[in-house]
mmCIF file of C-alpha atoms and ligand atoms in Angstrom:
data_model
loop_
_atom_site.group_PDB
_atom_site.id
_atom_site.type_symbol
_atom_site.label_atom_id
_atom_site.label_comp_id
_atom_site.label_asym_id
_atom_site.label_seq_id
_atom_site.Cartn_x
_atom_site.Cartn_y
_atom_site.Cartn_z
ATOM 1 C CA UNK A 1 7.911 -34.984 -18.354
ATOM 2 C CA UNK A 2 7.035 -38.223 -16.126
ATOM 3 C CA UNK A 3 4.615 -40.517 -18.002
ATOM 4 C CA UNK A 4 3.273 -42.435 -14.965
ATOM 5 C CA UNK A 5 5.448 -42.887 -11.855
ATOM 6 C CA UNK A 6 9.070 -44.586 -12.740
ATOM 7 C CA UNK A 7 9.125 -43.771 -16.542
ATOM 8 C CA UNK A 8 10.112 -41.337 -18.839
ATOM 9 C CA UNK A 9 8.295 -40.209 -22.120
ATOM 10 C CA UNK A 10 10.883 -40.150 -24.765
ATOM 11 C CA UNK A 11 8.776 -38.274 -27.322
ATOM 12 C CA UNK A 12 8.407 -35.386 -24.827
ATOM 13 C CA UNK A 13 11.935 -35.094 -24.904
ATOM 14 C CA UNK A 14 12.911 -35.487 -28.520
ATOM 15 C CA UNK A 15 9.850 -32.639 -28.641
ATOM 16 C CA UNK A 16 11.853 -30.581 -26.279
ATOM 17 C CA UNK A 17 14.569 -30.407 -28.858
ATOM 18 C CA UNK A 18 12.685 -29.778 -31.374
ATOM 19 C CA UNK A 19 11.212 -26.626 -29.447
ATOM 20 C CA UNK A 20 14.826 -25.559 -29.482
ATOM 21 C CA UNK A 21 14.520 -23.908 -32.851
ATOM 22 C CA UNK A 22 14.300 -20.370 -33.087
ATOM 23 C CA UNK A 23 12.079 -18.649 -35.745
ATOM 24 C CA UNK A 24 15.725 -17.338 -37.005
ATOM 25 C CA UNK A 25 17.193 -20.863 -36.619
ATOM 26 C CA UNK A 26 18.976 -20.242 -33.716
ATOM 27 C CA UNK A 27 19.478 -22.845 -31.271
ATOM 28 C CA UNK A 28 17.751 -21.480 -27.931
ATOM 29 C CA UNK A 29 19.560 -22.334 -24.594
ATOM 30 C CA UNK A 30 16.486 -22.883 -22.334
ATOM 31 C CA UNK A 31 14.673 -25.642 -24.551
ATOM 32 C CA UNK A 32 18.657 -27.184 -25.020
ATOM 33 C CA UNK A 33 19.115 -27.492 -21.443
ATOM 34 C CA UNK A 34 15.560 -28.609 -20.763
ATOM 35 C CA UNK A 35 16.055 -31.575 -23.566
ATOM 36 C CA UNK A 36 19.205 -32.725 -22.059
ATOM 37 C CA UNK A 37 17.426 -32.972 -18.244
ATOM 38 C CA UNK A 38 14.804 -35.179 -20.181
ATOM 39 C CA UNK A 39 17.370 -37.553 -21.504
ATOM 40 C CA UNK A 40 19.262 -37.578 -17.966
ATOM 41 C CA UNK A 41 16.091 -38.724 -16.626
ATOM 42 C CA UNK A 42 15.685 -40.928 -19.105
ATOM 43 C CA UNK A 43 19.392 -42.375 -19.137
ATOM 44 C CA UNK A 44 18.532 -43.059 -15.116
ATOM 45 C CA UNK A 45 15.781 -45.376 -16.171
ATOM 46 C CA UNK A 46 18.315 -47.460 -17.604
ATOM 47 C CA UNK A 47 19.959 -48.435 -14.810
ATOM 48 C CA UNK A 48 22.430 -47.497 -12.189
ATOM 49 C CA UNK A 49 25.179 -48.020 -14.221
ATOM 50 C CA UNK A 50 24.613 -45.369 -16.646
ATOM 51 C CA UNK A 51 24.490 -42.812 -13.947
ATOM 52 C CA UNK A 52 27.909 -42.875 -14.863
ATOM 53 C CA UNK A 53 26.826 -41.486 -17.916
ATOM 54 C CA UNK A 54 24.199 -39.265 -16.960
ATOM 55 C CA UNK A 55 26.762 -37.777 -13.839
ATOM 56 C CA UNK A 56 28.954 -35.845 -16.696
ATOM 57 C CA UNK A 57 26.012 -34.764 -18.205
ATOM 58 C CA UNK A 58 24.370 -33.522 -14.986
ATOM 59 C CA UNK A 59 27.673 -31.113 -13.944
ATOM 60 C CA UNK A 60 27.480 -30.118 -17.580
ATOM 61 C CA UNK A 61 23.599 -28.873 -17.593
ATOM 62 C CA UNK A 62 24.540 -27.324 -14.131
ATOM 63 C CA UNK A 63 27.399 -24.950 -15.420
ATOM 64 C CA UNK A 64 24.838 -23.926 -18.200
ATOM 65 C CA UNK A 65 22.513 -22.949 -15.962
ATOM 66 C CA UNK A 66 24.547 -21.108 -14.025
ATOM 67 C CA UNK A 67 25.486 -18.612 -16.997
ATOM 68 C CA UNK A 68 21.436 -18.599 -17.727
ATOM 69 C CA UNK A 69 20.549 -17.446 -13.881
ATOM 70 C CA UNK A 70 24.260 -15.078 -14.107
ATOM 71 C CA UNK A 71 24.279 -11.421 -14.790
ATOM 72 C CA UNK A 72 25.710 -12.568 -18.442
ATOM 73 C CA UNK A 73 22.220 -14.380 -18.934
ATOM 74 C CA UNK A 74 20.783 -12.280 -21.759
ATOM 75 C CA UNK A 75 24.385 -13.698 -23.742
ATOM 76 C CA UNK A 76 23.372 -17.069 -23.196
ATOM 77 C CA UNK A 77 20.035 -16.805 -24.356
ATOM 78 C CA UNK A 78 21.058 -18.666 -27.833
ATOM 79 C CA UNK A 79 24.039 -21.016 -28.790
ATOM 80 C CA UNK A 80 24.713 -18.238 -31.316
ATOM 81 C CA UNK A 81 24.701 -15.416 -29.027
ATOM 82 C CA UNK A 82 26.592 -17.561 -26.373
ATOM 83 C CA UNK A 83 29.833 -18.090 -29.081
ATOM 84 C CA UNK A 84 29.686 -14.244 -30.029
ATOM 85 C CA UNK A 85 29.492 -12.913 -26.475
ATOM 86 C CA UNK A 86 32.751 -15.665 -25.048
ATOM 87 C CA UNK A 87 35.010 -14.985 -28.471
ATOM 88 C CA UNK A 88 34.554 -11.315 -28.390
ATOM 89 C CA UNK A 89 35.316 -11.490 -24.468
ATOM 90 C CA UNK A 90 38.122 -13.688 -24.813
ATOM 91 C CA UNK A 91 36.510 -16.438 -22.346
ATOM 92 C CA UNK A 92 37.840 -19.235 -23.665
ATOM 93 C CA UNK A 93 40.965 -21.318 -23.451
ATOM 94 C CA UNK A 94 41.297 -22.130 -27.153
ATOM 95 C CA UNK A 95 44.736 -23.650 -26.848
ATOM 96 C CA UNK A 96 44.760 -25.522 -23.160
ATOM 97 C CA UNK A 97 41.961 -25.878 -20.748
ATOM 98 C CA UNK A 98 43.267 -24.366 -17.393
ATOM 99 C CA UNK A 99 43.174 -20.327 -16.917
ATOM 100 C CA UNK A 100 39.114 -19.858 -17.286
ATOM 101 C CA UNK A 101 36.482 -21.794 -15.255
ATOM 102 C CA UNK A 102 34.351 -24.046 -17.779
ATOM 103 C CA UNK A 103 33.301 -21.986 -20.944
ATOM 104 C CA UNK A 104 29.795 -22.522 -22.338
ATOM 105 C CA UNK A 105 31.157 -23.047 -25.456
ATOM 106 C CA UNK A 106 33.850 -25.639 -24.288
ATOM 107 C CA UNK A 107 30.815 -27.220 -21.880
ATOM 108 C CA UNK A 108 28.063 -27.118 -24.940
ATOM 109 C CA UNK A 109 30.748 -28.980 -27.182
ATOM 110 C CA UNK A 110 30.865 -31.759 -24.854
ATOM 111 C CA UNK A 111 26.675 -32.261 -25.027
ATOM 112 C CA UNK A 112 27.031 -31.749 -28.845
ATOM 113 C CA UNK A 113 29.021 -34.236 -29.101
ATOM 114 C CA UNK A 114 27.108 -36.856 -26.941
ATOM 115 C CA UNK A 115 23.806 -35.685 -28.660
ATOM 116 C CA UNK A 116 25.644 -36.945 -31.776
ATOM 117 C CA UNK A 117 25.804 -40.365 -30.061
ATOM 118 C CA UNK A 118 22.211 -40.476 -29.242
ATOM 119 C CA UNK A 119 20.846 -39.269 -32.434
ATOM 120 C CA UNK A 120 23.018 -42.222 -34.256
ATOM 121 C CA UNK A 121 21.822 -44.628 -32.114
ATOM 122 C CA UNK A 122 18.373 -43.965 -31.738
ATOM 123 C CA UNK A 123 18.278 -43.515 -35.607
ATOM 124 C CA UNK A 124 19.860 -47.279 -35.712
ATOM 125 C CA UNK A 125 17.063 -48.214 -33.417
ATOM 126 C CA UNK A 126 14.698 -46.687 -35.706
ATOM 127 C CA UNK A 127 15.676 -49.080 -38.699
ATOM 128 C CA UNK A 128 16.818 -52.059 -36.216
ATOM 129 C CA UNK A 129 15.238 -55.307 -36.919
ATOM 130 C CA UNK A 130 13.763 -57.249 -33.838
ATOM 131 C CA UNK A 131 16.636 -59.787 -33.016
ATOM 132 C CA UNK A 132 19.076 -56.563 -33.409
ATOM 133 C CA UNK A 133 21.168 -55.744 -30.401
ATOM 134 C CA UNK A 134 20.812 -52.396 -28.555
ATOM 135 C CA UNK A 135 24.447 -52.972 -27.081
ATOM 136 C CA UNK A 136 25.949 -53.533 -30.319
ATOM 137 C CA UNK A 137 24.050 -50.706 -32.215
ATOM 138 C CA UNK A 138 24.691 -48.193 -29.311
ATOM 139 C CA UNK A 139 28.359 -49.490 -29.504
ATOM 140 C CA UNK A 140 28.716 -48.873 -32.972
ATOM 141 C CA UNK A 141 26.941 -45.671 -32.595
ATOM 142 C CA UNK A 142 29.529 -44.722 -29.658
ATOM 143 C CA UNK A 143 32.215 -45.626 -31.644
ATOM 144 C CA UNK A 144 31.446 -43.855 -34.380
ATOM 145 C CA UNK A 145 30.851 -40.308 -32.549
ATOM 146 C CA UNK A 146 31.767 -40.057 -28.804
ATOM 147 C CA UNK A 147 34.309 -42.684 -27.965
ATOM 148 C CA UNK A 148 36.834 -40.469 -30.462
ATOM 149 C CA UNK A 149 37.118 -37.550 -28.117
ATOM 150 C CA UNK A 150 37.247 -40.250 -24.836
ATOM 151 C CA UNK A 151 40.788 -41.769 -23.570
ATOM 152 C CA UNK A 152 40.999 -45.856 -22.886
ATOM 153 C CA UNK A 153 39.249 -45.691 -19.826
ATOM 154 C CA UNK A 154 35.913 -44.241 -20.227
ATOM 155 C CA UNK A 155 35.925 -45.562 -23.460
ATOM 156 C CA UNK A 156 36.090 -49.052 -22.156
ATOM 157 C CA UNK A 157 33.513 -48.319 -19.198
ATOM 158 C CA UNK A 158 31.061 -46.929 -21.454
ATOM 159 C CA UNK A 159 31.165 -49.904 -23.861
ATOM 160 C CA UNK A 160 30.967 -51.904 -20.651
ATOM 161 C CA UNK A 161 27.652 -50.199 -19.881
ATOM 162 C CA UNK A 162 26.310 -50.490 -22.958
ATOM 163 C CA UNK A 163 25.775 -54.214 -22.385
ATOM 164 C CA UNK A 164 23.277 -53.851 -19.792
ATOM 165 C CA UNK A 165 20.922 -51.961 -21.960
ATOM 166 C CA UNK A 166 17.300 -54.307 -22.110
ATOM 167 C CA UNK A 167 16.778 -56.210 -25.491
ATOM 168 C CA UNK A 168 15.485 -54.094 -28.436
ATOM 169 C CA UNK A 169 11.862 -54.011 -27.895
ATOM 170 C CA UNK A 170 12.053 -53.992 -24.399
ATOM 171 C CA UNK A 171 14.065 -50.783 -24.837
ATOM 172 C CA UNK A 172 11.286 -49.201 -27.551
ATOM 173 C CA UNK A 173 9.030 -50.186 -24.516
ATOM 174 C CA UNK A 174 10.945 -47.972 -21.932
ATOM 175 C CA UNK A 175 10.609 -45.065 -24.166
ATOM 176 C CA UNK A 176 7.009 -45.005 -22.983
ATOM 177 C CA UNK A 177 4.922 -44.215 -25.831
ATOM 178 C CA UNK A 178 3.267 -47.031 -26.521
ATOM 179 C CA UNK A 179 3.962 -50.343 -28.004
ATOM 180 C CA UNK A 180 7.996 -51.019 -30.136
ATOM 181 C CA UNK A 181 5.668 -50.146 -33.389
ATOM 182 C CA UNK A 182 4.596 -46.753 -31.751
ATOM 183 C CA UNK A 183 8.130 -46.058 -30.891
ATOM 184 C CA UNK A 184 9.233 -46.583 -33.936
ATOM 185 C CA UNK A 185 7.168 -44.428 -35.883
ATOM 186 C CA UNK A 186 7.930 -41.826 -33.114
ATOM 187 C CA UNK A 187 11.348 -41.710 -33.451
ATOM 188 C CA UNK A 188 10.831 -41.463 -37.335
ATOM 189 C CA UNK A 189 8.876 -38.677 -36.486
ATOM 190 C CA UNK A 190 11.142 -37.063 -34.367
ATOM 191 C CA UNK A 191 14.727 -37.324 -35.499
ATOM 192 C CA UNK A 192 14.643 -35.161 -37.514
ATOM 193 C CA UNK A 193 14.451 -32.310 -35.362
ATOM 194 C CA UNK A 194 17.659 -33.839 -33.068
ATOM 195 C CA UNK A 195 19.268 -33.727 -36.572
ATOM 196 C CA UNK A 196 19.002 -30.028 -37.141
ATOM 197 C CA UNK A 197 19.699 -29.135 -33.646
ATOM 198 C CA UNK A 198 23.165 -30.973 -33.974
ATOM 199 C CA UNK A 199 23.995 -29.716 -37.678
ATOM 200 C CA UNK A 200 22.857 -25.972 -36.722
ATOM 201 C CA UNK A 201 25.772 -26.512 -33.678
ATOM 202 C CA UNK A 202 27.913 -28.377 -35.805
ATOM 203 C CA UNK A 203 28.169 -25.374 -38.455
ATOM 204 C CA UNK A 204 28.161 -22.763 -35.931
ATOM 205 C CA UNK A 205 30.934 -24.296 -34.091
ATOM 206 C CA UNK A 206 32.956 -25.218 -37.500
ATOM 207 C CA UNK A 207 32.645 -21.159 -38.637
ATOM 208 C CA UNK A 208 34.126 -20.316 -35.697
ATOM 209 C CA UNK A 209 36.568 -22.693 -35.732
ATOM 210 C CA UNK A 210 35.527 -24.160 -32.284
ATOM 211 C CA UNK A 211 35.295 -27.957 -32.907
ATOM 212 C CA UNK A 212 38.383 -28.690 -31.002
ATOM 213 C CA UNK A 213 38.314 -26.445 -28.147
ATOM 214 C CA UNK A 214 39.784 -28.122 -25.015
HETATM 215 C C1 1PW B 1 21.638 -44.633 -24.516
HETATM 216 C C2 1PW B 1 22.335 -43.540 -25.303
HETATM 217 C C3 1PW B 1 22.688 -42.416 -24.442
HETATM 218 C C4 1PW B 1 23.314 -41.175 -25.020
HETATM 219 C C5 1PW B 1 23.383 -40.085 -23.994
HETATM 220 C C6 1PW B 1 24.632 -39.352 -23.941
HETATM 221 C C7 1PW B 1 25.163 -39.037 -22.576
HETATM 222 C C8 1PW B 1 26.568 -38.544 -22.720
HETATM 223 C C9 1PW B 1 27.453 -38.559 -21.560
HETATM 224 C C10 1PW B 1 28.758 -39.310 -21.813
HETATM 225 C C11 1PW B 1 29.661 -39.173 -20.652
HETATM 226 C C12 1PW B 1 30.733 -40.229 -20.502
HETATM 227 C C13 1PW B 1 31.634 -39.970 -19.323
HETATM 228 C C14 1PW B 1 32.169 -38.583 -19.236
HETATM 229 C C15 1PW B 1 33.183 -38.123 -19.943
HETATM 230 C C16 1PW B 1 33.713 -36.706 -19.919
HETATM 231 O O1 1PW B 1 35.101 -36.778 -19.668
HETATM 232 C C17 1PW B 1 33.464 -36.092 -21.283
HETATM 233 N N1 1PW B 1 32.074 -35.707 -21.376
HETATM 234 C C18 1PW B 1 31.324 -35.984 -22.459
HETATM 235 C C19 1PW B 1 29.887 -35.551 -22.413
HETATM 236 O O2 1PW B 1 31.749 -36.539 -23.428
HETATM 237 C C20 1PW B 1 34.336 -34.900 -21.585
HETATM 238 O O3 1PW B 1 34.087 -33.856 -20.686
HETATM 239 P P1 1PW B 1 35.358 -33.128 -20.049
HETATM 240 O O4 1PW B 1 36.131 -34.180 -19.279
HETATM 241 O O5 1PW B 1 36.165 -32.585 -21.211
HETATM 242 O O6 1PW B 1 34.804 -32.049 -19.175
#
């Protein structure tokens, strides 16, 4: 996933989402888990201050794989068969988080969510104009998604983050495929793909009535 020694291709990430797909349109666990390593290592290019960020996302990805190496790991083979297998076993906390460790469903809400985030940011990016600022737009994209399931606090260290994010074509730069132009036309290429990942969740979770699950 490395493009040269200290950065991180972008595109090969967005393409690991978009390998995520299932013939049948189901959302496949491996390629979802792989994705969200990518944009950890990319989030730790940024900076040590969004290791913050990226730590949540780390324990997250770690209790996923743990149901994918479990005896259970045939149920978590899709996001689909992952909410069919923990509803019909009862192994979530719908009402209070407390009696069950982690569910994947309750754990793969929380990445939904922040791939919401990224996908409205880097589409923002995508149509930004060169004096545009990435703070701002990944503020407004934060705002927008993320920051409404967050209390005060990590609200206000995340927008505090934000503000050491480079300048906007230094930032295209980082995503290490080529010049801002070529990482523009990239992520026009390529959102897409994030897009349908998050709606396929986002009406999988709705039928089931799992958007709020604690
Ligand atoms: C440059 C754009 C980057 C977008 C990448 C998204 C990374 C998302 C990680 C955000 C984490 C913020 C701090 C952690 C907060 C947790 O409390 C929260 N986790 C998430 C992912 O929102 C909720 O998890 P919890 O406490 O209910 O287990």
């Amino acid at each position: 996933m490395a493009n040269g020694d200290d950065g991180v291709c972008l595109k090969e990430v967005l393409v690991t989402f978009q390998s995520c797909l299932s013939d049948q349109q189901e959302i496949l666990m491996d390629p979802y888990i792989a994705g969200w390593k990518g944009l950890v290592r990319f989030l730790n290019t940024l900076g040590a201050i969004f290791s913050f960020i990226s730590k949540d996302a780390v324990a997250k990805i770690q209790i996923m794989e743990n149901y994918r190496s479990s005896e259970q790991k045939s149920q978590y083979l899709t996001l689909q068969s992952m909410v069919k297998y923990e509803l019909a076993n009862n192994l979530m906390d719908l009402k209070k988080q407390g009696n069950h460790s982690p569910s994947g469903c309750r754990t793969i809400l929380r990445l939904h969510r922040a791939l919401r985030w990224l996908q409205l940011f880097l589409e923002s990016l995508q149509v930004s104009t060169e004096d545009s600022s990435t703070a701002a737009l990944c503020a407004e994209a934060y705002n927008a998604s993320l920051a409404n399931h967050h209390p005060w606090l990590i609200r206000k260290t995340a927008l505090l983050s934000f503000y050491v994010l480079p300048a906007r074509n230094d930032f295209l730069e980082l995503m290490n495929v080529g010049t801002p132009a070529d990482a523009v036309a990239m992520l026009e290429e390529a959102l897409p793909s994030i897009s349908k990942v998050y709606d396929i969740t986002q009406a999988l979770y709705a039928q089931h009535n799992l958007l709020d699950i604690p």
